[in-house]
mmCIF file of C-alpha atoms in Angstrom:
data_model
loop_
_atom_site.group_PDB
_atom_site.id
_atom_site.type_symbol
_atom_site.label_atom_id
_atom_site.label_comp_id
_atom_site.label_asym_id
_atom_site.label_seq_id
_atom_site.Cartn_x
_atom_site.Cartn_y
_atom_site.Cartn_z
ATOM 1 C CA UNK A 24 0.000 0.000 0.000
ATOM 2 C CA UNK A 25 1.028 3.941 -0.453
ATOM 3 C CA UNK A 26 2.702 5.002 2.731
ATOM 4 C CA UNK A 27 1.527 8.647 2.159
ATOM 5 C CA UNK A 28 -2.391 8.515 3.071
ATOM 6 C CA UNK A 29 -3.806 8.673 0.464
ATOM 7 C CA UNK A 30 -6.570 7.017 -1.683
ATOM 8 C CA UNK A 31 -6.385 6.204 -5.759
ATOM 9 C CA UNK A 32 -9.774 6.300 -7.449
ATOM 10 C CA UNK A 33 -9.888 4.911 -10.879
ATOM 11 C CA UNK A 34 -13.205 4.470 -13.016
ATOM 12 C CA UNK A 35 -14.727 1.273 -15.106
ATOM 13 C CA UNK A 36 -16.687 2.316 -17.935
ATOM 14 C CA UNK A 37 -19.385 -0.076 -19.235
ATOM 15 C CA UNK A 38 -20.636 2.273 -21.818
ATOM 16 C CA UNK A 39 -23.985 2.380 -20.901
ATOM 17 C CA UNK A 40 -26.866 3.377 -23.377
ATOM 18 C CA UNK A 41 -28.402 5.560 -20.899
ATOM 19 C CA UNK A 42 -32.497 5.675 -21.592
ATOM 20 C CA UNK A 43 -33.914 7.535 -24.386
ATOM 21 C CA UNK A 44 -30.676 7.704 -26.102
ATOM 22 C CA UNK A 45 -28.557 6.452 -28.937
ATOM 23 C CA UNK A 46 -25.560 4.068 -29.089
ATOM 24 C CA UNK A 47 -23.330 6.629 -30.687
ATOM 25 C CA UNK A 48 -23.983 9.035 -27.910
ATOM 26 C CA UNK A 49 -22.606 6.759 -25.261
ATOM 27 C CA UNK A 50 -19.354 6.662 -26.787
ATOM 28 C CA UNK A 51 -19.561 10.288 -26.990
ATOM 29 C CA UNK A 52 -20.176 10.380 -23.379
ATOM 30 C CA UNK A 53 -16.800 7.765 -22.965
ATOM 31 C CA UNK A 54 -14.732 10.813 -25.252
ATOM 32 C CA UNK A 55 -16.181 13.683 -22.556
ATOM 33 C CA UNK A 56 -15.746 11.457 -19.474
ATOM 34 C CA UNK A 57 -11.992 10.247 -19.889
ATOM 35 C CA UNK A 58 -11.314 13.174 -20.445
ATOM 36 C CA UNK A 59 -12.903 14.481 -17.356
ATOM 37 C CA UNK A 60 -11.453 11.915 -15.573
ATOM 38 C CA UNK A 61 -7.870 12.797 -16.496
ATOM 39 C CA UNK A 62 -8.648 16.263 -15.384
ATOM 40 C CA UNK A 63 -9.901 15.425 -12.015
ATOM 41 C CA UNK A 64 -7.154 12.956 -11.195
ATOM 42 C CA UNK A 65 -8.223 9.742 -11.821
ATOM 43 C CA UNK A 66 -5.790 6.966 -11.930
ATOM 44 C CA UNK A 67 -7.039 4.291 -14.292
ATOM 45 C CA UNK A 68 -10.005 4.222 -17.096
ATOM 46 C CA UNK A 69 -10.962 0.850 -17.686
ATOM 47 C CA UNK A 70 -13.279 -0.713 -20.154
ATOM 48 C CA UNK A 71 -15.509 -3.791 -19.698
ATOM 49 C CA UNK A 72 -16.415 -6.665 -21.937
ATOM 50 C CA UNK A 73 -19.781 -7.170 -22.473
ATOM 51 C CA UNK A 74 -21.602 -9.265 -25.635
ATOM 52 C CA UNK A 75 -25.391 -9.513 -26.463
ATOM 53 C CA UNK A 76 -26.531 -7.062 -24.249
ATOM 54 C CA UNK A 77 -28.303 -4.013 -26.714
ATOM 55 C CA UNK A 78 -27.818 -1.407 -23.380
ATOM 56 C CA UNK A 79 -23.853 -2.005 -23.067
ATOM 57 C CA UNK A 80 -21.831 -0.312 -26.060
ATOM 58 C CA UNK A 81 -18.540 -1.845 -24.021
ATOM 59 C CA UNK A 82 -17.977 -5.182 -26.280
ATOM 60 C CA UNK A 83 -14.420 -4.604 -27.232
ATOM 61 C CA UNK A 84 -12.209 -2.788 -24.224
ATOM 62 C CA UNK A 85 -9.056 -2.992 -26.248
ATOM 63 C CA UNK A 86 -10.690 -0.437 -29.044
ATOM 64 C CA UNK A 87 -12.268 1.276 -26.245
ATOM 65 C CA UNK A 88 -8.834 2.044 -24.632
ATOM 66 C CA UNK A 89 -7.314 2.660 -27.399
ATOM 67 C CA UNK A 90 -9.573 5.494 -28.188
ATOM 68 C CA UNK A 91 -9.155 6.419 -24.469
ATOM 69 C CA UNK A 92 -5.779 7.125 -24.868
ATOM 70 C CA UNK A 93 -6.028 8.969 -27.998
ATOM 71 C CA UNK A 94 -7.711 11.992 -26.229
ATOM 72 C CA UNK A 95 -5.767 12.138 -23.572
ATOM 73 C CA UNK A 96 -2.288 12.286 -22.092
ATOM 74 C CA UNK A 97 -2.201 11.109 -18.807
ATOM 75 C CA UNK A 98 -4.503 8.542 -17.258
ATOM 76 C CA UNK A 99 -4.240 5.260 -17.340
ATOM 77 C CA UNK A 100 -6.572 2.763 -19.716
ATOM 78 C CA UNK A 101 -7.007 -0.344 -20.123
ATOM 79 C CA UNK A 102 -9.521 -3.315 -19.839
ATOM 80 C CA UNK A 103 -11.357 -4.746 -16.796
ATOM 81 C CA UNK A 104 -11.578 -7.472 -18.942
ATOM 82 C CA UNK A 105 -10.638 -8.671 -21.787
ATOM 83 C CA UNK A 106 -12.508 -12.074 -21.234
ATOM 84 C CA UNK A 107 -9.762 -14.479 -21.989
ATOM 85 C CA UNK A 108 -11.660 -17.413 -22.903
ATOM 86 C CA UNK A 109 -13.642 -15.322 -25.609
ATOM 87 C CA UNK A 110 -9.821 -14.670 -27.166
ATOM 88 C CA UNK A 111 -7.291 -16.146 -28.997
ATOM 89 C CA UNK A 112 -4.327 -15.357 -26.536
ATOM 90 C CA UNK A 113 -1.540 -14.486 -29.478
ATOM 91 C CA UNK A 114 -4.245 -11.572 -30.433
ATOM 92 C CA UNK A 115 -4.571 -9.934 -27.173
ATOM 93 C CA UNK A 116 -0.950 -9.868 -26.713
ATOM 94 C CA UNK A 117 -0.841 -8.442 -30.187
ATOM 95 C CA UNK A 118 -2.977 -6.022 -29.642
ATOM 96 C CA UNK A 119 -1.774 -4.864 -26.284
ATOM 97 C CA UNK A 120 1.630 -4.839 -27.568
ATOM 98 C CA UNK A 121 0.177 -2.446 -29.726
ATOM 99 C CA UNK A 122 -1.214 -0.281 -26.910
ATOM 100 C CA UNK A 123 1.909 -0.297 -25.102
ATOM 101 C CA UNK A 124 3.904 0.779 -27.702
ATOM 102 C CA UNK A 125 1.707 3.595 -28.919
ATOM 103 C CA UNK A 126 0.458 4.788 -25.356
ATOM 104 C CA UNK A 127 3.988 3.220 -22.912
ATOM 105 C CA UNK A 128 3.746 3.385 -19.467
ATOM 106 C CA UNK A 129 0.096 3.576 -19.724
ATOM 107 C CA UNK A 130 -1.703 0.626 -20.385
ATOM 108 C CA UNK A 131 -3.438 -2.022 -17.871
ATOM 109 C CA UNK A 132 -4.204 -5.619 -19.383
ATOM 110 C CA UNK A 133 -6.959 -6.597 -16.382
ATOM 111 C CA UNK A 134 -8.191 -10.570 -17.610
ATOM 112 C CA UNK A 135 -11.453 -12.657 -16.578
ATOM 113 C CA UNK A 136 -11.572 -16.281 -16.489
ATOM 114 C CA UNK A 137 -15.368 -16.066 -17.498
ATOM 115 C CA UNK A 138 -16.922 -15.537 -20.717
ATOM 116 C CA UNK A 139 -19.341 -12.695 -19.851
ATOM 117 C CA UNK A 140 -21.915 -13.805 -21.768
ATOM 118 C CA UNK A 141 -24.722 -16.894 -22.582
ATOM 119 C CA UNK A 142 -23.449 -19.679 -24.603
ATOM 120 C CA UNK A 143 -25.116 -19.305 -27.848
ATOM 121 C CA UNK A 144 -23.277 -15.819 -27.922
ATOM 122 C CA UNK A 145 -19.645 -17.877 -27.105
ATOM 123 C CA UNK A 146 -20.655 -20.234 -29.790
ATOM 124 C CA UNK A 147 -20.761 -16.971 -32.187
ATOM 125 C CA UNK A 148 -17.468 -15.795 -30.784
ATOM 126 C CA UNK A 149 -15.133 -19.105 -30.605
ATOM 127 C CA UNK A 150 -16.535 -20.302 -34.145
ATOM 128 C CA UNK A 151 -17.015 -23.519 -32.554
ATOM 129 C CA UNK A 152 -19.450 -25.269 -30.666
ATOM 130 C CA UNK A 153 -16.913 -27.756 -29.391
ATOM 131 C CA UNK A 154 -14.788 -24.858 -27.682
ATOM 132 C CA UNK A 155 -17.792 -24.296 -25.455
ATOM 133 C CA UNK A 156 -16.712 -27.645 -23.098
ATOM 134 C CA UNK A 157 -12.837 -27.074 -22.753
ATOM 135 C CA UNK A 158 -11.790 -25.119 -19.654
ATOM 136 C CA UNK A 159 -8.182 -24.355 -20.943
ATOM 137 C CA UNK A 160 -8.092 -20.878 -18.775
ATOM 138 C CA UNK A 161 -4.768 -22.208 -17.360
ATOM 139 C CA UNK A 162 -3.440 -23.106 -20.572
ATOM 140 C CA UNK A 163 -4.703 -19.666 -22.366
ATOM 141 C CA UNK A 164 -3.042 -17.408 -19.225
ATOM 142 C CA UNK A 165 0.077 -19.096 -19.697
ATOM 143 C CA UNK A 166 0.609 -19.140 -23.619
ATOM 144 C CA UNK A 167 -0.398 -15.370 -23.182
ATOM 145 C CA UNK A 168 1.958 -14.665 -20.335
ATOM 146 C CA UNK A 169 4.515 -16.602 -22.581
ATOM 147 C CA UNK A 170 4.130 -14.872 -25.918
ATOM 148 C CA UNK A 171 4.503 -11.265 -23.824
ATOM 149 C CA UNK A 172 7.679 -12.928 -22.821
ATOM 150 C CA UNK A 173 8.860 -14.556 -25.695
ATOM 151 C CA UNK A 174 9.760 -17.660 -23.500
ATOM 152 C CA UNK A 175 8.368 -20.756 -24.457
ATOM 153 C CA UNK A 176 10.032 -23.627 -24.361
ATOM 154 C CA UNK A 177 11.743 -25.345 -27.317
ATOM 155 C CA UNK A 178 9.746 -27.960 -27.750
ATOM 156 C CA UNK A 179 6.153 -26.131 -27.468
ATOM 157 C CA UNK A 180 4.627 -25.844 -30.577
ATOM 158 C CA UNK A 181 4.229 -22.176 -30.505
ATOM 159 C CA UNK A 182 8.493 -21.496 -29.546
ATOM 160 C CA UNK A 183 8.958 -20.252 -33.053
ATOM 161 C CA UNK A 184 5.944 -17.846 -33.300
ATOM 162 C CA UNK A 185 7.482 -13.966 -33.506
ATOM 163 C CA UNK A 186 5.135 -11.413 -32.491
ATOM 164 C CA UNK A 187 7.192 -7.642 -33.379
ATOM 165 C CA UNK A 188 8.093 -5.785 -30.791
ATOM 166 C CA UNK A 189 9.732 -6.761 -27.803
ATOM 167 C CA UNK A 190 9.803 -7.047 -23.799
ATOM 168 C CA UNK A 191 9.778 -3.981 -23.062
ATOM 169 C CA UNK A 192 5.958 -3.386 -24.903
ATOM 170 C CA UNK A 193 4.069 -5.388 -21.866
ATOM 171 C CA UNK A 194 0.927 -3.388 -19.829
ATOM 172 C CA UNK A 195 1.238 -3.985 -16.603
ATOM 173 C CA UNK A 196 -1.361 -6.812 -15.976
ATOM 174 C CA UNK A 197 -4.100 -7.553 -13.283
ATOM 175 C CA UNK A 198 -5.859 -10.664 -13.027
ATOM 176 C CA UNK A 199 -9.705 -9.990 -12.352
ATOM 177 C CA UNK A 200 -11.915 -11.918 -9.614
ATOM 178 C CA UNK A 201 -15.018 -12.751 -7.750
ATOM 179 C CA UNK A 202 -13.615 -16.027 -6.146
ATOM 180 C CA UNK A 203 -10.979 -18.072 -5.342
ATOM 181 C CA UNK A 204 -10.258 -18.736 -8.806
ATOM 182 C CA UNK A 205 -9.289 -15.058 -9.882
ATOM 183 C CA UNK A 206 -7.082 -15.189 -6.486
ATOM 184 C CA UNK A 207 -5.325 -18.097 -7.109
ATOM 185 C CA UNK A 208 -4.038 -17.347 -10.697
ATOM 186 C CA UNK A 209 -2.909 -13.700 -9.070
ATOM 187 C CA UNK A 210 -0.979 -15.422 -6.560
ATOM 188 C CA UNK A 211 0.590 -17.934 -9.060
ATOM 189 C CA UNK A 212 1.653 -15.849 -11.508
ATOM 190 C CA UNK A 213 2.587 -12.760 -9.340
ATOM 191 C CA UNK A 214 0.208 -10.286 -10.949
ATOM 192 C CA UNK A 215 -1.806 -7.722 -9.737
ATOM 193 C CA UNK A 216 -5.540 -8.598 -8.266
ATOM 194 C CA UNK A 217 -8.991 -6.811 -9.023
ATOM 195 C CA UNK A 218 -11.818 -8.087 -6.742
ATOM 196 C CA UNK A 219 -14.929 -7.208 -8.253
ATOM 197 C CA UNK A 220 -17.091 -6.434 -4.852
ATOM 198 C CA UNK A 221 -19.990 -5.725 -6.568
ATOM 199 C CA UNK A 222 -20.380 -9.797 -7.632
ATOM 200 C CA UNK A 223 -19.462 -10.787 -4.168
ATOM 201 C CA UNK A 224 -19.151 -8.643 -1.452
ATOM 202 C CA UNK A 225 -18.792 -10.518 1.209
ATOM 203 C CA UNK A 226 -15.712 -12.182 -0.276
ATOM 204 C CA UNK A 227 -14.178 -9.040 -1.060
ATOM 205 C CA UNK A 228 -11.792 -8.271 2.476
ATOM 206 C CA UNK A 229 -10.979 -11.419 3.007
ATOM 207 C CA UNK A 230 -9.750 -12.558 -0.807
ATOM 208 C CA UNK A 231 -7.965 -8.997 -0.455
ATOM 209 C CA UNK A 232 -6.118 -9.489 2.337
ATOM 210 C CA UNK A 233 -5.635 -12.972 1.265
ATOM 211 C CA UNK A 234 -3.517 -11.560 -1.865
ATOM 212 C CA UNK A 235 -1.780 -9.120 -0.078
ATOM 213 C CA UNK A 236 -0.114 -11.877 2.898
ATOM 214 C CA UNK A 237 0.349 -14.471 0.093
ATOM 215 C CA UNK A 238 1.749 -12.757 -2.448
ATOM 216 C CA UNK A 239 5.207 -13.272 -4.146
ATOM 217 C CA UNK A 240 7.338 -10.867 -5.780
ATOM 218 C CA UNK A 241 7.297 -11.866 -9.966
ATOM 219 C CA UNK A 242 9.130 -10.839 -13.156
ATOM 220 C CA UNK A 243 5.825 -8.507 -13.296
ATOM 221 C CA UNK A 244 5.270 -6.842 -9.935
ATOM 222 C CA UNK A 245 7.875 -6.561 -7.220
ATOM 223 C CA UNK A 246 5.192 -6.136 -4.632
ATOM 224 C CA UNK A 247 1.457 -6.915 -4.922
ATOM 225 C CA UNK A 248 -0.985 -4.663 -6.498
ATOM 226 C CA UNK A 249 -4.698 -5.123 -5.456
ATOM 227 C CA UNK A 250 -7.634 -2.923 -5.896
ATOM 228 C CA UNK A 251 -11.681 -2.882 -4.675
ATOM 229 C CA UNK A 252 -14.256 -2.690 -7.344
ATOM 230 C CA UNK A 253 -17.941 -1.458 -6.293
ATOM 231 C CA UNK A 254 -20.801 0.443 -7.314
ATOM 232 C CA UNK A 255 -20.047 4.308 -5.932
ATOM 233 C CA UNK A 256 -22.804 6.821 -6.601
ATOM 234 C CA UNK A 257 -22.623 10.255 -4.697
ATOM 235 C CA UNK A 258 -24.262 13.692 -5.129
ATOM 236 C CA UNK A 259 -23.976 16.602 -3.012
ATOM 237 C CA UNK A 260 -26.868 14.869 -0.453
ATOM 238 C CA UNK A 261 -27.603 11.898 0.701
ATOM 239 C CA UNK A 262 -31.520 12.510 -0.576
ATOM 240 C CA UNK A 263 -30.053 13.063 -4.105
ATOM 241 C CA UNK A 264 -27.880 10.069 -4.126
ATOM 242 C CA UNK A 265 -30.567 7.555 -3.114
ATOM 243 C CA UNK A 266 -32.787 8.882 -6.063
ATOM 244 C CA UNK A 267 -29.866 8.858 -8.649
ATOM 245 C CA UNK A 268 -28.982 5.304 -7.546
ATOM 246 C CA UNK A 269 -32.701 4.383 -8.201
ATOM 247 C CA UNK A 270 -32.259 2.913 -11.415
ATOM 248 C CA UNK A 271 -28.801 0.684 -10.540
ATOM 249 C CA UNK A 272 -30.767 -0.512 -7.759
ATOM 250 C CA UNK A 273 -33.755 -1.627 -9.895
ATOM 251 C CA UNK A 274 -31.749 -3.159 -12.581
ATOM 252 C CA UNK A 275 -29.703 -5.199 -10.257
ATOM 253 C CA UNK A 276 -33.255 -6.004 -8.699
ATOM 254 C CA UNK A 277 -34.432 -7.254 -11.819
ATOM 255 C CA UNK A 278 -31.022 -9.118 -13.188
ATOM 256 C CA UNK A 279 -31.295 -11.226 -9.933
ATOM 257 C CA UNK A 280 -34.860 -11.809 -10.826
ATOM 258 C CA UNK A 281 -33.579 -13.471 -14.191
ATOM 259 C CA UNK A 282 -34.785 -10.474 -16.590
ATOM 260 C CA UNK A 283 -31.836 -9.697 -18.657
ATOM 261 C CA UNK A 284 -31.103 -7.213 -21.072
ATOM 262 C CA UNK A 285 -32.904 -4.457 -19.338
ATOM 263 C CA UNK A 286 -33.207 -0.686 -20.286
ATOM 264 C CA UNK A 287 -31.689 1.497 -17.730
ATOM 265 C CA UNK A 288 -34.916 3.447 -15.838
ATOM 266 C CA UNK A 289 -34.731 6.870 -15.008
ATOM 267 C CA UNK A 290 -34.697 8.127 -11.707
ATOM 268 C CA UNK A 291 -37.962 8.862 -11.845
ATOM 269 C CA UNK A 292 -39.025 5.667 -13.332
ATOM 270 C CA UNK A 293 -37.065 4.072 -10.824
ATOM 271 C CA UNK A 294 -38.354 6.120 -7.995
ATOM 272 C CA UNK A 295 -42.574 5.124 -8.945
ATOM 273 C CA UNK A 296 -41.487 1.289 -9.338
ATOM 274 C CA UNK A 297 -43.525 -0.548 -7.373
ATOM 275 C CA UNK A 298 -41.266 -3.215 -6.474
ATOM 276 C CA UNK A 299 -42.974 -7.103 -6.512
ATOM 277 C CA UNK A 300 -41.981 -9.168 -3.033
ATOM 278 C CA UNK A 301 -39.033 -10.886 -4.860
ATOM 279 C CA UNK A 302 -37.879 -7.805 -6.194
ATOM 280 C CA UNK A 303 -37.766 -5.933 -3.011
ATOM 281 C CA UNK A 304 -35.599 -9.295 -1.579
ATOM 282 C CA UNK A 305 -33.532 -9.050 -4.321
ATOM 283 C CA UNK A 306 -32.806 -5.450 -3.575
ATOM 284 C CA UNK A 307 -32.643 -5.748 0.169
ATOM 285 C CA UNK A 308 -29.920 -8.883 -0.552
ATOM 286 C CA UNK A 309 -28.020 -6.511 -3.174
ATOM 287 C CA UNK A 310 -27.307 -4.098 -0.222
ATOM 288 C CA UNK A 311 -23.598 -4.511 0.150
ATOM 289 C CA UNK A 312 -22.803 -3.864 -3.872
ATOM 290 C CA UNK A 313 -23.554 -0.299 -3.512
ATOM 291 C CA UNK A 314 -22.066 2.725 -1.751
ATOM 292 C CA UNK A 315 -24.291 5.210 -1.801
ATOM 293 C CA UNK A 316 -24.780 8.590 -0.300
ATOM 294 C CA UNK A 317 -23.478 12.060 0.100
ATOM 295 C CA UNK A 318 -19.932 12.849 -0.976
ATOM 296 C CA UNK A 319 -18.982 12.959 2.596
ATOM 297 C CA UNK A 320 -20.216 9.711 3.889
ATOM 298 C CA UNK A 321 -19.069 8.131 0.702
ATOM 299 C CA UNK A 322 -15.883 9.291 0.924
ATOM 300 C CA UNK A 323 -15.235 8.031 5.044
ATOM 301 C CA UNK A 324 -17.215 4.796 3.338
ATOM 302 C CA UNK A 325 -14.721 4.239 0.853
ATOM 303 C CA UNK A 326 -11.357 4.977 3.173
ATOM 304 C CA UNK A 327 -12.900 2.392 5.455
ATOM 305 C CA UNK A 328 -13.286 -0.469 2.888
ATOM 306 C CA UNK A 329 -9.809 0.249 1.391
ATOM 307 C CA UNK A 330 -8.146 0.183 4.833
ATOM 308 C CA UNK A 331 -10.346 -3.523 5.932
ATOM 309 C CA UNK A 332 -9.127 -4.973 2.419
ATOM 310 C CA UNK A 333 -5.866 -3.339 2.316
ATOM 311 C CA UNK A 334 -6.115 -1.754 -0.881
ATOM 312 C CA UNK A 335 -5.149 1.775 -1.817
ATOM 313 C CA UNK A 336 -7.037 2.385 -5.201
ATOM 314 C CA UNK A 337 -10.859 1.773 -5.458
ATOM 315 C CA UNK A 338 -12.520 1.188 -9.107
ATOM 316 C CA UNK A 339 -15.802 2.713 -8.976
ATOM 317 C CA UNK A 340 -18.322 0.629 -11.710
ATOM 318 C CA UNK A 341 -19.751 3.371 -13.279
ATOM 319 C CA UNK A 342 -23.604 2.466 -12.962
ATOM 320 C CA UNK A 343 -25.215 6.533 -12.952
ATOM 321 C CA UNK A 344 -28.043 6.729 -14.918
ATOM 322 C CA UNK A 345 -27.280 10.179 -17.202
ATOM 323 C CA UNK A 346 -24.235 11.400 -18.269
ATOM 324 C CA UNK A 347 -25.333 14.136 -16.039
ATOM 325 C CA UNK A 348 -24.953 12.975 -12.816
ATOM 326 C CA UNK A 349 -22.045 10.606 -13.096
ATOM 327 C CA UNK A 350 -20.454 13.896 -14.296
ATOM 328 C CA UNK A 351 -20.846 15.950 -10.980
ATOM 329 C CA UNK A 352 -20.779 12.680 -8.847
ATOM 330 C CA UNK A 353 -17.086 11.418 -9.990
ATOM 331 C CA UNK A 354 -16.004 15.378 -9.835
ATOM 332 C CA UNK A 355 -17.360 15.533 -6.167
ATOM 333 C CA UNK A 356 -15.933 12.261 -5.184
ATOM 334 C CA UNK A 357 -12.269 13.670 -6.618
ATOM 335 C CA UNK A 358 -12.256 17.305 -4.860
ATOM 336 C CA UNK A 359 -13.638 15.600 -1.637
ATOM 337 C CA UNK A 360 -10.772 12.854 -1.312
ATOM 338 C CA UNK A 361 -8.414 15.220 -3.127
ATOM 339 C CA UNK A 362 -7.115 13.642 -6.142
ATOM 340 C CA UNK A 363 -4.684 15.881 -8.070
#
């Protein structure tokens, strides 16, 4: 952790298509908020992966970044994920070499073990229906890890494949998790750790903390690297933030109902829901994947959880419902924890 007391914030853009709007305005709104971000002193910018969802323009975080870091000069960008066992390893180390080598110094490879989507949808990605059963995640992490170091052994049938570039074009590289699993292959390989709180937050302080005693210096990091990623939405009161966060409540209501690929409510549509009884259990249960409230208490909220889990950069899933308020909420947030 920093020894100076202070807290990193860092943003993860799923490129919402806010209601009532187009696609090609949300990725406006990524062009105005990076840039934002940058300017308020944000650390990171990350990108998800997302497929067959019509409300998420984030399908392809590599792109995403690399547009990211086109307009601007600073911040951070990279992907939190690039869903490995979507990819063919050689072309996300191709294309990140790329990154690195046109943005260096500022690129962040985060990678999932899970698809992030239904199967039909994999099907339509892999090209093959047989792909579907293997579980080769170890075998895809360490061809990739191998081809960014340009080690594999003689006698492995990829030794005399020569990406250009060289060693020195690597992001720096973050395994992503909700389990055990994500922890594990962080711990292995000696890269950094994401826990994505908002899929399990109960597990979230103790697989932190877990990384951070366990951990052993690598080729990639010479001491660990962990952040916290949750659901942050703040406005100037505590009233305000409760109605803005009306519509991430509801959706995550309704996704643990089974509806999928729901339209973000407004606020106000949001606010006159009348919730059914297994909606209102689903919300009551999704408690603990939100922060929410004024800057103030969200601020002392989010010192707290990095201090429990040891970390000393939060990643705030972006989940406002306007371009509006996630605009004034992430500018609060920065002048109230003073990021510079």
């Amino acid at each position: 952790m920093n020894t100076a007391n202070e807290l990193r914030l860092s943003i993860l853009d799923f490129v919402h298509i806010y209601n009532g709007t187009e696609a090609a305005e949300s990725l406006q709104n990524v062009t105005e908020m990076v840039q934002l971000a940058e300017h308020w002193g944000y650390n990171r910018y990350w990108f998800t992966e997302h497929h067959n969802t019509t409300t998420l323009m984030s399908t392809s975080p590599d792109l995403l970044s690399m547009h990211a870091a086109a307009h601007t000069k600073t911040i951070r960008v990279g992907s939190g994920g690039v869903m490995l066992p979507n990819h063919s390893p050689l072309k996300v180390m191709e294309n990140f070499t790329l990154l690195e080598g046109l943005y260096p110094g500022r690129v962040d490879l985060g990678i999932g073990r899970a698809s992030g989507t239904d199967g039909r949808t994999m099907w339509a990605l892999l090209r093959s229906q047989a792909l579907m059963e293997v579980n080769d995640f170890p075998e895809q992490l360490d061809n990739l890890l191998s081809f960014f170091a340009r080690d594999f052994k003689e006698n492995h049938p990829f030794s005399h494949i020569h990406p250009p570039g060289d060693r020195s074009m690597v992001p720096d590289m973050f395994m992503l998790g909700s389990s055990e699993g994500g922890l594990h292959f962080a711990l292995e390989k000696g890269l950094g750790f994401v826990f994505a709180a908002h899929l399990a937050p109960q597990r979230a302080i103790p697989m932190l903390r877990a990384y951070r005693s366990n951990f052993k210096p690598s080729s990639y990091l010479s001491e660990p690297q962990s952040m916290l990623a949750t659901i942050v939405i703040t406005a100037e009161t505590k009233e305000e933030a409760k109605y803005i966060a009306g519509p991430a409540e509801l959706m995550w209501a309704q996704m643990s109902t089974g509806t999928i690929n729901l339209t973000f409510p407004t606020p106000e549509e949001a606010k006159n829901h009348i919730y059914t009884p297994h909606e209102e259990l689903a919300r009551e249960r999704n408690k603990d994947r939100f922060v929410i409230g004024s800057v103030g208490q969200v601020a002392e909220q989010l010192r707290q959880i990095a201090k429990a889990s040891l970390v000393d950069e939060i990643m705030i899933a972006d989940f406002y419902p306007n371009q509006e308020s996630r605009k004034k909420g992430h500018e609060l947030l920065a002048k109230e924890l003073g990021l510079s």
